[in-house]
Structure formats: C-alpha cells, structure tokens
Amino acid sequence: APRKTMKAVISASRRTDLAAFFPDWLASALAAGSVEVRGPRGRTRTVDLRPESVHTIVLWSKDFSNLIGNRHGLRTELERYDQLSALFTITGLGGTRIEPAAPSPAAALAQLPGLVAAAGSPRRVSLRFDPIFAWREGSEARSNLPFFEVLAERAAERGIRDIRFSFVQKYRRAARRALENGIELIDPEPGEMAESVARMAEIARVHGLLLHACAQPFLAGPEVARSSCIDGRLLNALHPRGERASEAEDRSQRPGCGCTVSVDIGSYEQACRHGCVYCYAQ
C-alpha cells in the first residue's frame, strides 16, 4: 500500500505577528486553502492549507485578542482544523519603552482563559518568557525577571504547564536602537544567567511547571529542558484523532533550536508593529 503522506505542521509565524497585525490576511489564506509564501531568501513557494493536509496550526503572538474576539472570522477559520496550538509571548514589558505597542502585562494575562478555550486544552498553550531583558536607564539597572513569578502563578491557575525562555541576544542593530531610546542593554554574565535560571526553576517547581530554554541549550539542565517551541512529539500526543506529524528536528532553524519540522507561512515583508527595541527582524 502507498505510504500516507504525513500532514504538515503550519507555523504562523516566527517571522512576524500574524495574529496581532495580519488577522485578515491569515483568515483569508486559511479560507483559500493555500498561500504563496516568500521566504527570507526571496524564493516563493505555495503552501497547502486545506484542513485535510494540516496536522496542526501553531500560532505565535504577543496579542491574541483578534483570535479570541473572532475578528475577520479568524477563530471560525481555525476551528475547521484538527488542532490549534499557541505560543504566547508575555515578557512583562508590554506598553513600556522596551515593547511600546505590545499589550500591557495585565491585558496579556487577561487573554489566557480565552486562548485556552480557543485551543481546546491548556496543554496546547505554551508561554514564552522571551527575552529575559536587563537594561540600564541612567544609573538604574532594571530587569523583567521579577515578572516571572506572576507569569508562573497565572499559567498554573489556567492549567498551562510549559514556559519557554531565553536571554536577550545583543544584536548590534538592536543595541543601537535601544541606545537611541535611552536604554542600555546589559549583557548578563554566565554566572548571573545560571543564578536567574536557578531562581526560575525554583518558582516553576512550586507551581508544577516545565521550563524550557529556547535556542540556548547551554542553559538546559536537570530542571530545564532544551526547548522545542514547535514540538512534534507533544503535538502528536495531543492530536484529537491521534494522527502523526514529523518529529524530526527542523534543520532550517538557527543553531541550538530544538523545534521539529514545520512550514512557516509568514514573511519579514509583513512588518510587525510591536516596536520591541531588542527585535532582530527590524
């Protein structure tokens, strides 16, 4: 008998925030059942989005209000698919000079019940505390690390188990953009990172959460797994009809990334408007 082709995991999207800024585009692409995607190197490919060809749609966003409110019929379109998984970035810096157009921490946390309902299970929602960011404003050193405790508490209340994190990477452009905004990025020392991770691991243990280090495998250890933000094994375990997607590592991602194979349908040409000072895509 011919081998059945594995259904695809669709990533929407690592390259921009489709749910926040392009919900109309995303809803139309899903309704059309296919989309032309221009990759980072300028090559275009057609991606099959028919529900019968898709295992899971993974949404990445800092603001899921369009999905929760079914704007442009986005939630209705997504309900035609077997499985929806959400990676929700909440750093505690929304609405500050660091992330000027992202929702405030309170507004982001208020979306958790609606997002869990849309995904159908808290196991399909993963929070990204990414990046952990330390900076100097004038002579004062500040960090979003204290917010982790609030995030962990709220995640646990909602039955969400997975929190993925990474420390900010000092891209030259980002450091320059931060300085223009009067913010000096602090590069954490390895010892400081280890201390911060130990503190987070302690909080995670209290709340029964699983911590994952994203694209920084040197931070992984007994209490911190290496992150697969897109995790074929987990998506297979949660699939409502027990169907299988690839569990192979995605070789097209940056070194240290533990994600499994997916097809990304976003484009860097779709500009994200959160305005985060640390962003590498701007």
PDB file of C-alpha atoms in Angstrom:
ATOM      1  CA  ALA A   1       0.000   0.000   0.000  1.00  0.00           C
ATOM      2  CA  PRO A   2       1.300   3.511  -0.747  1.00  0.00           C
ATOM      3  CA  ARG A   3       2.622   5.337   2.316  1.00  0.00           C
ATOM      4  CA  LYS A   4       0.319   8.043   3.556  1.00  0.00           C
ATOM      5  CA  THR A   5       1.949  11.461   3.376  1.00  0.00           C
ATOM      6  CA  MET A   6       2.398  12.996   6.799  1.00  0.00           C
ATOM      7  CA  LYS A   7       0.286  16.060   7.371  1.00  0.00           C
ATOM      8  CA  ALA A   8       2.127  19.353   7.843  1.00  0.00           C
ATOM      9  CA  VAL A   9       2.558  21.465  10.941  1.00  0.00           C
ATOM     10  CA  ILE A  10       1.945  25.080   9.880  1.00  0.00           C
ATOM     11  CA  SER A  11       3.818  27.797  11.771  1.00  0.00           C
ATOM     12  CA  ALA A  12       2.104  31.220  11.750  1.00  0.00           C
ATOM     13  CA  SER A  13       4.576  32.731  12.272  1.00  0.00           C
ATOM     14  CA  ARG A  14       8.115  33.057  13.536  1.00  0.00           C
ATOM     15  CA  ARG A  15       8.780  35.928  11.122  1.00  0.00           C
ATOM     16  CA  THR A  16       6.025  38.321  12.156  1.00  0.00           C
ATOM     17  CA  ASP A  17       2.990  38.537  14.426  1.00  0.00           C
ATOM     18  CA  LEU A  18       0.184  37.422  12.097  1.00  0.00           C
ATOM     19  CA  ALA A  19      -2.452  37.045  14.823  1.00  0.00           C
ATOM     20  CA  ALA A  20      -1.898  40.607  16.077  1.00  0.00           C
ATOM     21  CA  PHE A  21      -1.312  42.540  12.841  1.00  0.00           C
ATOM     22  CA  PHE A  22      -2.460  40.431   9.879  1.00  0.00           C
ATOM     23  CA  PRO A  23      -5.533  38.516  11.115  1.00  0.00           C
ATOM     24  CA  ASP A  24      -7.473  39.398   7.938  1.00  0.00           C
ATOM     25  CA  TRP A  25      -4.636  38.063   5.739  1.00  0.00           C
ATOM     26  CA  LEU A  26      -4.357  34.886   7.833  1.00  0.00           C
ATOM     27  CA  ALA A  27      -8.134  34.246   7.810  1.00  0.00           C
ATOM     28  CA  SER A  28      -8.219  34.750   4.004  1.00  0.00           C
ATOM     29  CA  ALA A  29      -5.254  32.394   3.459  1.00  0.00           C
ATOM     30  CA  LEU A  30      -6.929  29.681   5.573  1.00  0.00           C
ATOM     31  CA  ALA A  31     -10.238  30.188   3.744  1.00  0.00           C
ATOM     32  CA  ALA A  32      -8.487  29.932   0.357  1.00  0.00           C
ATOM     33  CA  GLY A  33      -6.808  26.654   1.341  1.00  0.00           C
ATOM     34  CA  SER A  34      -3.390  27.657   0.028  1.00  0.00           C
ATOM     35  CA  VAL A  35      -0.983  30.583   0.180  1.00  0.00           C
ATOM     36  CA  GLU A  36       2.101  31.866  -1.626  1.00  0.00           C
ATOM     37  CA  VAL A  37       4.910  32.416   0.858  1.00  0.00           C
ATOM     38  CA  ARG A  38       8.042  34.388   0.149  1.00  0.00           C
ATOM     39  CA  GLY A  39      10.925  33.021   2.209  1.00  0.00           C
ATOM     40  CA  PRO A  40      13.802  35.053   3.705  1.00  0.00           C
ATOM     41  CA  ARG A  41      15.953  34.356   0.623  1.00  0.00           C
ATOM     42  CA  GLY A  42      13.296  35.626  -1.751  1.00  0.00           C
ATOM     43  CA  ARG A  43      12.111  32.222  -3.004  1.00  0.00           C
ATOM     44  CA  THR A  44       8.343  31.778  -3.255  1.00  0.00           C
ATOM     45  CA  ARG A  45       6.528  28.527  -2.519  1.00  0.00           C
ATOM     46  CA  THR A  46       2.893  27.522  -2.452  1.00  0.00           C
ATOM     47  CA  VAL A  47       1.764  26.064   0.874  1.00  0.00           C
ATOM     48  CA  ASP A  48      -1.255  23.747   1.045  1.00  0.00           C
ATOM     49  CA  LEU A  49      -3.541  24.939   3.861  1.00  0.00           C
ATOM     50  CA  ARG A  50      -6.518  22.652   3.287  1.00  0.00           C
ATOM     51  CA  PRO A  51      -7.637  21.242   6.653  1.00  0.00           C
ATOM     52  CA  GLU A  52      -7.196  17.665   5.359  1.00  0.00           C
ATOM     53  CA  SER A  53      -3.482  18.403   4.679  1.00  0.00           C
ATOM     54  CA  VAL A  54      -2.704  20.091   8.011  1.00  0.00           C
ATOM     55  CA  HIS A  55      -1.871  18.309  11.273  1.00  0.00           C
ATOM     56  CA  THR A  56      -1.658  21.408  13.496  1.00  0.00           C
ATOM     57  CA  ILE A  57      -1.600  25.172  13.110  1.00  0.00           C
ATOM     58  CA  VAL A  58       0.843  26.778  15.531  1.00  0.00           C
ATOM     59  CA  LEU A  59       0.239  30.483  16.191  1.00  0.00           C
ATOM     60  CA  TRP A  60       2.986  32.697  17.657  1.00  0.00           C
ATOM     61  CA  SER A  61       1.856  36.061  19.071  1.00  0.00           C
ATOM     62  CA  LYS A  62       2.142  38.723  21.754  1.00  0.00           C
ATOM     63  CA  ASP A  63      -1.547  39.574  21.355  1.00  0.00           C
ATOM     64  CA  PHE A  64      -4.281  37.002  20.723  1.00  0.00           C
ATOM     65  CA  SER A  65      -7.221  39.431  21.059  1.00  0.00           C
ATOM     66  CA  ASN A  66      -8.105  39.113  17.329  1.00  0.00           C
ATOM     67  CA  LEU A  67      -8.332  35.323  17.634  1.00  0.00           C
ATOM     68  CA  ILE A  68     -10.276  35.430  20.903  1.00  0.00           C
ATOM     69  CA  GLY A  69     -12.689  38.057  19.524  1.00  0.00           C
ATOM     70  CA  ASN A  70     -13.025  36.182  16.183  1.00  0.00           C
ATOM     71  CA  ARG A  71     -12.096  39.343  14.243  1.00  0.00           C
ATOM     72  CA  HIS A  72     -12.170  38.803  10.458  1.00  0.00           C
ATOM     73  CA  GLY A  73     -13.621  35.342  11.254  1.00  0.00           C
ATOM     74  CA  LEU A  74     -10.144  34.128  12.265  1.00  0.00           C
ATOM     75  CA  ARG A  75     -11.337  31.807  15.031  1.00  0.00           C
ATOM     76  CA  THR A  76     -14.089  30.404  12.789  1.00  0.00           C
ATOM     77  CA  GLU A  77     -11.499  29.564  10.097  1.00  0.00           C
ATOM     78  CA  LEU A  78      -9.160  27.943  12.639  1.00  0.00           C
ATOM     79  CA  GLU A  79     -11.981  25.782  14.028  1.00  0.00           C
ATOM     80  CA  ARG A  80     -12.004  23.859  10.722  1.00  0.00           C
ATOM     81  CA  TYR A  81      -8.581  22.389  11.569  1.00  0.00           C
ATOM     82  CA  ASP A  82      -7.899  19.340  13.740  1.00  0.00           C
ATOM     83  CA  GLN A  83      -5.585  21.116  16.137  1.00  0.00           C
ATOM     84  CA  LEU A  84      -4.552  24.642  17.099  1.00  0.00           C
ATOM     85  CA  SER A  85      -1.506  25.267  19.269  1.00  0.00           C
ATOM     86  CA  ALA A  86      -0.481  28.692  20.622  1.00  0.00           C
ATOM     87  CA  LEU A  87       2.877  30.127  21.655  1.00  0.00           C
ATOM     88  CA  PHE A  88       2.060  33.256  23.648  1.00  0.00           C
ATOM     89  CA  THR A  89       4.936  35.655  24.374  1.00  0.00           C
ATOM     90  CA  ILE A  90       4.460  37.605  27.602  1.00  0.00           C
ATOM     91  CA  THR A  91       7.596  39.321  28.907  1.00  0.00           C
ATOM     92  CA  GLY A  92       6.035  41.764  31.367  1.00  0.00           C
ATOM     93  CA  LEU A  93       7.406  44.649  29.250  1.00  0.00           C
ATOM     94  CA  GLY A  94       4.349  45.372  27.062  1.00  0.00           C
ATOM     95  CA  GLY A  95       3.419  49.051  26.904  1.00  0.00           C
ATOM     96  CA  THR A  96       6.866  50.184  28.137  1.00  0.00           C
ATOM     97  CA  ARG A  97       9.618  51.779  26.054  1.00  0.00           C
ATOM     98  CA  ILE A  98      11.008  48.257  25.532  1.00  0.00           C
ATOM     99  CA  GLU A  99       7.823  46.923  23.841  1.00  0.00           C
ATOM    100  CA  PRO A 100       5.784  50.085  23.177  1.00  0.00           C
ATOM    101  CA  ALA A 101       2.892  48.578  21.191  1.00  0.00           C
ATOM    102  CA  ALA A 102       2.596  45.171  22.896  1.00  0.00           C
ATOM    103  CA  PRO A 103      -0.295  44.677  25.355  1.00  0.00           C
ATOM    104  CA  SER A 104       0.396  45.541  28.990  1.00  0.00           C
ATOM    105  CA  PRO A 105       1.194  42.552  31.233  1.00  0.00           C
ATOM    106  CA  ALA A 106      -2.314  42.708  32.777  1.00  0.00           C
ATOM    107  CA  ALA A 107      -4.001  42.859  29.345  1.00  0.00           C
ATOM    108  CA  ALA A 108      -1.902  39.936  28.069  1.00  0.00           C
ATOM    109  CA  LEU A 109      -2.596  37.776  31.138  1.00  0.00           C
ATOM    110  CA  ALA A 110      -6.322  38.539  30.800  1.00  0.00           C
ATOM    111  CA  GLN A 111      -6.240  36.746  27.412  1.00  0.00           C
ATOM    112  CA  LEU A 112      -5.212  33.382  28.904  1.00  0.00           C
ATOM    113  CA  PRO A 113      -8.733  31.959  29.552  1.00  0.00           C
ATOM    114  CA  GLY A 114      -9.927  32.883  26.038  1.00  0.00           C
ATOM    115  CA  LEU A 115      -6.799  31.451  24.434  1.00  0.00           C
ATOM    116  CA  VAL A 116      -7.053  28.157  26.332  1.00  0.00           C
ATOM    117  CA  ALA A 117     -10.707  27.935  25.250  1.00  0.00           C
ATOM    118  CA  ALA A 118      -9.781  28.554  21.579  1.00  0.00           C
ATOM    119  CA  ALA A 119      -7.037  25.898  21.686  1.00  0.00           C
ATOM    120  CA  GLY A 120      -9.331  23.424  23.453  1.00  0.00           C
ATOM    121  CA  SER A 121      -6.759  22.467  26.107  1.00  0.00           C
ATOM    122  CA  PRO A 122      -4.206  24.277  28.297  1.00  0.00           C
ATOM    123  CA  ARG A 123      -1.600  21.737  27.112  1.00  0.00           C
ATOM    124  CA  ARG A 124      -1.850  23.312  23.642  1.00  0.00           C
ATOM    125  CA  VAL A 125      -0.852  26.712  25.026  1.00  0.00           C
ATOM    126  CA  SER A 126       2.752  27.464  25.848  1.00  0.00           C
ATOM    127  CA  LEU A 127       4.019  30.744  27.303  1.00  0.00           C
ATOM    128  CA  ARG A 128       7.227  32.341  26.067  1.00  0.00           C
ATOM    129  CA  PHE A 129       9.015  34.489  28.649  1.00  0.00           C
ATOM    130  CA  ASP A 130      11.328  35.636  25.919  1.00  0.00           C
ATOM    131  CA  PRO A 131      13.550  37.524  26.121  1.00  0.00           C
ATOM    132  CA  ILE A 132      14.710  37.970  29.684  1.00  0.00           C
ATOM    133  CA  PHE A 133      15.906  41.517  29.400  1.00  0.00           C
ATOM    134  CA  ALA A 134      18.199  43.578  31.623  1.00  0.00           C
ATOM    135  CA  TRP A 135      18.907  47.214  30.888  1.00  0.00           C
ATOM    136  CA  ARG A 136      20.169  50.455  32.326  1.00  0.00           C
ATOM    137  CA  GLU A 137      18.178  53.673  32.286  1.00  0.00           C
ATOM    138  CA  GLY A 138      20.510  56.383  33.527  1.00  0.00           C
ATOM    139  CA  SER A 139      22.279  54.831  36.514  1.00  0.00           C
ATOM    140  CA  GLU A 140      19.463  52.385  37.358  1.00  0.00           C
ATOM    141  CA  ALA A 141      19.746  48.709  36.369  1.00  0.00           C
ATOM    142  CA  ARG A 142      16.399  47.043  35.666  1.00  0.00           C
ATOM    143  CA  SER A 143      15.113  43.658  34.511  1.00  0.00           C
ATOM    144  CA  ASN A 144      11.847  41.868  33.725  1.00  0.00           C
ATOM    145  CA  LEU A 145      12.931  38.821  35.744  1.00  0.00           C
ATOM    146  CA  PRO A 146      10.716  39.667  38.776  1.00  0.00           C
ATOM    147  CA  PHE A 147       7.662  39.347  36.479  1.00  0.00           C
ATOM    148  CA  PHE A 148       8.374  35.629  36.038  1.00  0.00           C
ATOM    149  CA  GLU A 149       6.734  34.822  39.380  1.00  0.00           C
ATOM    150  CA  VAL A 150       3.460  36.490  38.317  1.00  0.00           C
ATOM    151  CA  LEU A 151       3.574  34.681  34.953  1.00  0.00           C
ATOM    152  CA  ALA A 152       4.198  31.299  36.593  1.00  0.00           C
ATOM    153  CA  GLU A 153       1.328  31.792  39.025  1.00  0.00           C
ATOM    154  CA  ARG A 154      -1.143  32.745  36.278  1.00  0.00           C
ATOM    155  CA  ALA A 155      -0.022  29.921  33.993  1.00  0.00           C
ATOM    156  CA  ALA A 156      -0.531  27.370  36.772  1.00  0.00           C
ATOM    157  CA  GLU A 157      -4.009  28.767  37.576  1.00  0.00           C
ATOM    158  CA  ARG A 158      -5.016  28.122  33.948  1.00  0.00           C
ATOM    159  CA  GLY A 159      -3.508  24.628  33.723  1.00  0.00           C
ATOM    160  CA  ILE A 160      -0.736  25.788  31.352  1.00  0.00           C
ATOM    161  CA  ARG A 161       2.403  23.759  32.040  1.00  0.00           C
ATOM    162  CA  ASP A 162       5.097  24.888  29.606  1.00  0.00           C
ATOM    163  CA  ILE A 163       7.120  28.086  29.883  1.00  0.00           C
ATOM    164  CA  ARG A 164       9.894  28.728  27.361  1.00  0.00           C
ATOM    165  CA  PHE A 165      12.516  31.398  27.910  1.00  0.00           C
ATOM    166  CA  SER A 166      15.722  32.864  26.548  1.00  0.00           C
ATOM    167  CA  PHE A 167      18.034  35.714  27.461  1.00  0.00           C
ATOM    168  CA  VAL A 168      18.191  38.674  25.109  1.00  0.00           C
ATOM    169  CA  GLN A 169      20.876  38.496  22.439  1.00  0.00           C
ATOM    170  CA  LYS A 170      22.726  41.707  21.875  1.00  0.00           C
ATOM    171  CA  TYR A 171      22.296  42.174  18.115  1.00  0.00           C
ATOM    172  CA  ARG A 172      24.220  45.281  17.017  1.00  0.00           C
ATOM    173  CA  ARG A 173      21.178  46.930  15.426  1.00  0.00           C
ATOM    174  CA  ALA A 174      19.027  46.215  18.483  1.00  0.00           C
ATOM    175  CA  ALA A 175      21.646  47.602  20.886  1.00  0.00           C
ATOM    176  CA  ARG A 176      21.898  50.759  18.784  1.00  0.00           C
ATOM    177  CA  ARG A 177      18.088  51.129  18.615  1.00  0.00           C
ATOM    178  CA  ALA A 178      17.869  50.701  22.406  1.00  0.00           C
ATOM    179  CA  LEU A 179      20.502  53.386  22.996  1.00  0.00           C
ATOM    180  CA  GLU A 180      18.579  55.774  20.739  1.00  0.00           C
ATOM    181  CA  ASN A 181      15.673  55.232  23.170  1.00  0.00           C
ATOM    182  CA  GLY A 182      17.859  55.939  26.214  1.00  0.00           C
ATOM    183  CA  ILE A 183      18.101  52.251  27.110  1.00  0.00           C
ATOM    184  CA  GLU A 184      21.441  50.498  27.504  1.00  0.00           C
ATOM    185  CA  LEU A 185      21.239  46.702  27.085  1.00  0.00           C
ATOM    186  CA  ILE A 186      23.074  44.754  29.785  1.00  0.00           C
ATOM    187  CA  ASP A 187      24.733  41.554  28.636  1.00  0.00           C
ATOM    188  CA  PRO A 188      24.288  39.092  31.521  1.00  0.00           C
ATOM    189  CA  GLU A 189      27.365  37.190  32.726  1.00  0.00           C
ATOM    190  CA  PRO A 190      27.145  33.356  32.541  1.00  0.00           C
ATOM    191  CA  GLY A 191      27.109  33.220  36.367  1.00  0.00           C
ATOM    192  CA  GLU A 192      24.211  35.684  36.541  1.00  0.00           C
ATOM    193  CA  MET A 193      22.301  33.690  33.923  1.00  0.00           C
ATOM    194  CA  ALA A 194      22.791  30.482  35.913  1.00  0.00           C
ATOM    195  CA  GLU A 195      21.542  32.223  39.072  1.00  0.00           C
ATOM    196  CA  SER A 196      18.473  33.590  37.277  1.00  0.00           C
ATOM    197  CA  VAL A 197      17.674  30.170  35.805  1.00  0.00           C
ATOM    198  CA  ALA A 198      18.008  28.523  39.233  1.00  0.00           C
ATOM    199  CA  ARG A 199      15.581  31.086  40.681  1.00  0.00           C
ATOM    200  CA  MET A 200      13.098  30.498  37.837  1.00  0.00           C
ATOM    201  CA  ALA A 201      13.427  26.721  38.220  1.00  0.00           C
ATOM    202  CA  GLU A 202      12.552  27.045  41.913  1.00  0.00           C
ATOM    203  CA  ILE A 203       9.411  29.094  41.080  1.00  0.00           C
ATOM    204  CA  ALA A 204       8.471  26.631  38.290  1.00  0.00           C
ATOM    205  CA  ARG A 205       8.826  23.707  40.711  1.00  0.00           C
ATOM    206  CA  VAL A 206       6.495  25.350  43.239  1.00  0.00           C
ATOM    207  CA  HIS A 207       3.841  25.786  40.528  1.00  0.00           C
ATOM    208  CA  GLY A 208       4.341  22.405  38.825  1.00  0.00           C
ATOM    209  CA  LEU A 209       5.554  23.964  35.551  1.00  0.00           C
ATOM    210  CA  LEU A 210       8.021  22.731  32.937  1.00  0.00           C
ATOM    211  CA  LEU A 211      10.792  25.176  31.982  1.00  0.00           C
ATOM    212  CA  HIS A 212      12.398  25.068  28.520  1.00  0.00           C
ATOM    213  CA  ALA A 213      15.470  27.040  27.364  1.00  0.00           C
ATOM    214  CA  CYS A 214      14.848  28.346  23.826  1.00  0.00           C
ATOM    215  CA  ALA A 215      17.821  28.215  21.391  1.00  0.00           C
ATOM    216  CA  GLN A 216      20.257  28.445  24.328  1.00  0.00           C
ATOM    217  CA  PRO A 217      20.956  24.758  25.044  1.00  0.00           C
ATOM    218  CA  PHE A 218      23.828  25.675  27.419  1.00  0.00           C
ATOM    219  CA  LEU A 219      21.116  26.744  29.899  1.00  0.00           C
ATOM    220  CA  ALA A 220      19.444  23.317  29.892  1.00  0.00           C
ATOM    221  CA  GLY A 221      19.977  21.048  32.881  1.00  0.00           C
ATOM    222  CA  PRO A 222      18.183  18.704  35.267  1.00  0.00           C
ATOM    223  CA  GLU A 223      15.334  21.181  35.807  1.00  0.00           C
ATOM    224  CA  VAL A 224      15.345  22.929  32.439  1.00  0.00           C
ATOM    225  CA  ALA A 225      14.680  21.106  29.163  1.00  0.00           C
ATOM    226  CA  ARG A 226      16.013  22.209  25.794  1.00  0.00           C
ATOM    227  CA  SER A 227      13.038  23.888  24.126  1.00  0.00           C
ATOM    228  CA  SER A 228      11.202  22.628  21.074  1.00  0.00           C
ATOM    229  CA  CYS A 229       8.719  25.501  20.780  1.00  0.00           C
ATOM    230  CA  ILE A 230       7.216  23.533  17.885  1.00  0.00           C
ATOM    231  CA  ASP A 231       7.296  20.038  19.353  1.00  0.00           C
ATOM    232  CA  GLY A 232       6.075  17.278  17.025  1.00  0.00           C
ATOM    233  CA  ARG A 233       6.047  14.752  19.889  1.00  0.00           C
ATOM    234  CA  LEU A 234       3.732  16.890  22.023  1.00  0.00           C
ATOM    235  CA  LEU A 235       1.523  17.828  19.045  1.00  0.00           C
ATOM    236  CA  ASN A 236       1.190  14.116  18.201  1.00  0.00           C
ATOM    237  CA  ALA A 237       0.320  13.239  21.803  1.00  0.00           C
ATOM    238  CA  LEU A 238      -2.397  15.927  21.868  1.00  0.00           C
ATOM    239  CA  HIS A 239      -3.846  15.391  18.383  1.00  0.00           C
ATOM    240  CA  PRO A 240      -7.577  14.712  18.782  1.00  0.00           C
ATOM    241  CA  ARG A 241      -7.530  11.909  16.185  1.00  0.00           C
ATOM    242  CA  GLY A 242      -4.112  10.506  17.068  1.00  0.00           C
ATOM    243  CA  GLU A 243      -2.576  11.462  13.717  1.00  0.00           C
ATOM    244  CA  ARG A 244       1.192  11.789  13.369  1.00  0.00           C
ATOM    245  CA  ALA A 245       3.287  14.748  12.237  1.00  0.00           C
ATOM    246  CA  SER A 246       7.058  14.686  11.775  1.00  0.00           C
ATOM    247  CA  GLU A 247       9.147  14.512  14.939  1.00  0.00           C
ATOM    248  CA  ALA A 248      12.386  15.203  13.029  1.00  0.00           C
ATOM    249  CA  GLU A 249      14.434  18.250  14.001  1.00  0.00           C
ATOM    250  CA  ASP A 250      13.968  21.280  11.761  1.00  0.00           C
ATOM    251  CA  ARG A 251      17.413  21.772  10.202  1.00  0.00           C
ATOM    252  CA  SER A 252      16.458  25.135   8.694  1.00  0.00           C
ATOM    253  CA  GLN A 253      16.360  26.866  12.102  1.00  0.00           C
ATOM    254  CA  ARG A 254      19.211  28.622  13.895  1.00  0.00           C
ATOM    255  CA  PRO A 255      21.787  26.570  15.828  1.00  0.00           C
ATOM    256  CA  GLY A 256      20.511  25.496  19.251  1.00  0.00           C
ATOM    257  CA  CYS A 257      16.844  25.492  18.165  1.00  0.00           C
ATOM    258  CA  GLY A 258      15.136  22.223  19.140  1.00  0.00           C
ATOM    259  CA  CYS A 259      11.985  22.700  17.028  1.00  0.00           C
ATOM    260  CA  THR A 260      10.644  19.905  14.853  1.00  0.00           C
ATOM    261  CA  VAL A 261       9.736  20.312  11.176  1.00  0.00           C
ATOM    262  CA  SER A 262       7.073  22.869  10.239  1.00  0.00           C
ATOM    263  CA  VAL A 263       6.187  25.144   7.329  1.00  0.00           C
ATOM    264  CA  ASP A 264       6.202  28.857   8.165  1.00  0.00           C
ATOM    265  CA  ILE A 265       3.684  30.969   6.266  1.00  0.00           C
ATOM    266  CA  GLY A 266       4.744  34.437   7.472  1.00  0.00           C
ATOM    267  CA  SER A 267       7.112  36.849   5.770  1.00  0.00           C
ATOM    268  CA  TYR A 268       9.533  39.508   7.023  1.00  0.00           C
ATOM    269  CA  GLU A 269       7.828  41.810   4.500  1.00  0.00           C
ATOM    270  CA  GLN A 270       4.751  41.755   6.781  1.00  0.00           C
ATOM    271  CA  ALA A 271       6.146  44.241   9.269  1.00  0.00           C
ATOM    272  CA  CYS A 272       5.452  43.564  12.934  1.00  0.00           C
ATOM    273  CA  ARG A 273       4.387  46.760  14.699  1.00  0.00           C
ATOM    274  CA  HIS A 274       5.029  45.951  18.375  1.00  0.00           C
ATOM    275  CA  GLY A 275       8.192  48.090  18.115  1.00  0.00           C
ATOM    276  CA  CYS A 276      10.293  45.976  20.527  1.00  0.00           C
ATOM    277  CA  VAL A 277      13.737  47.560  20.927  1.00  0.00           C
ATOM    278  CA  TYR A 278      15.506  44.167  21.024  1.00  0.00           C
ATOM    279  CA  CYS A 279      13.975  42.827  17.770  1.00  0.00           C
ATOM    280  CA  TYR A 280      16.360  41.251  15.230  1.00  0.00           C
ATOM    281  CA  ALA A 281      13.857  41.407  12.337  1.00  0.00           C
ATOM    282  CA  GLN A 282      13.629  45.205  12.115  1.00  0.00           C
TER     283      GLN A 282
END
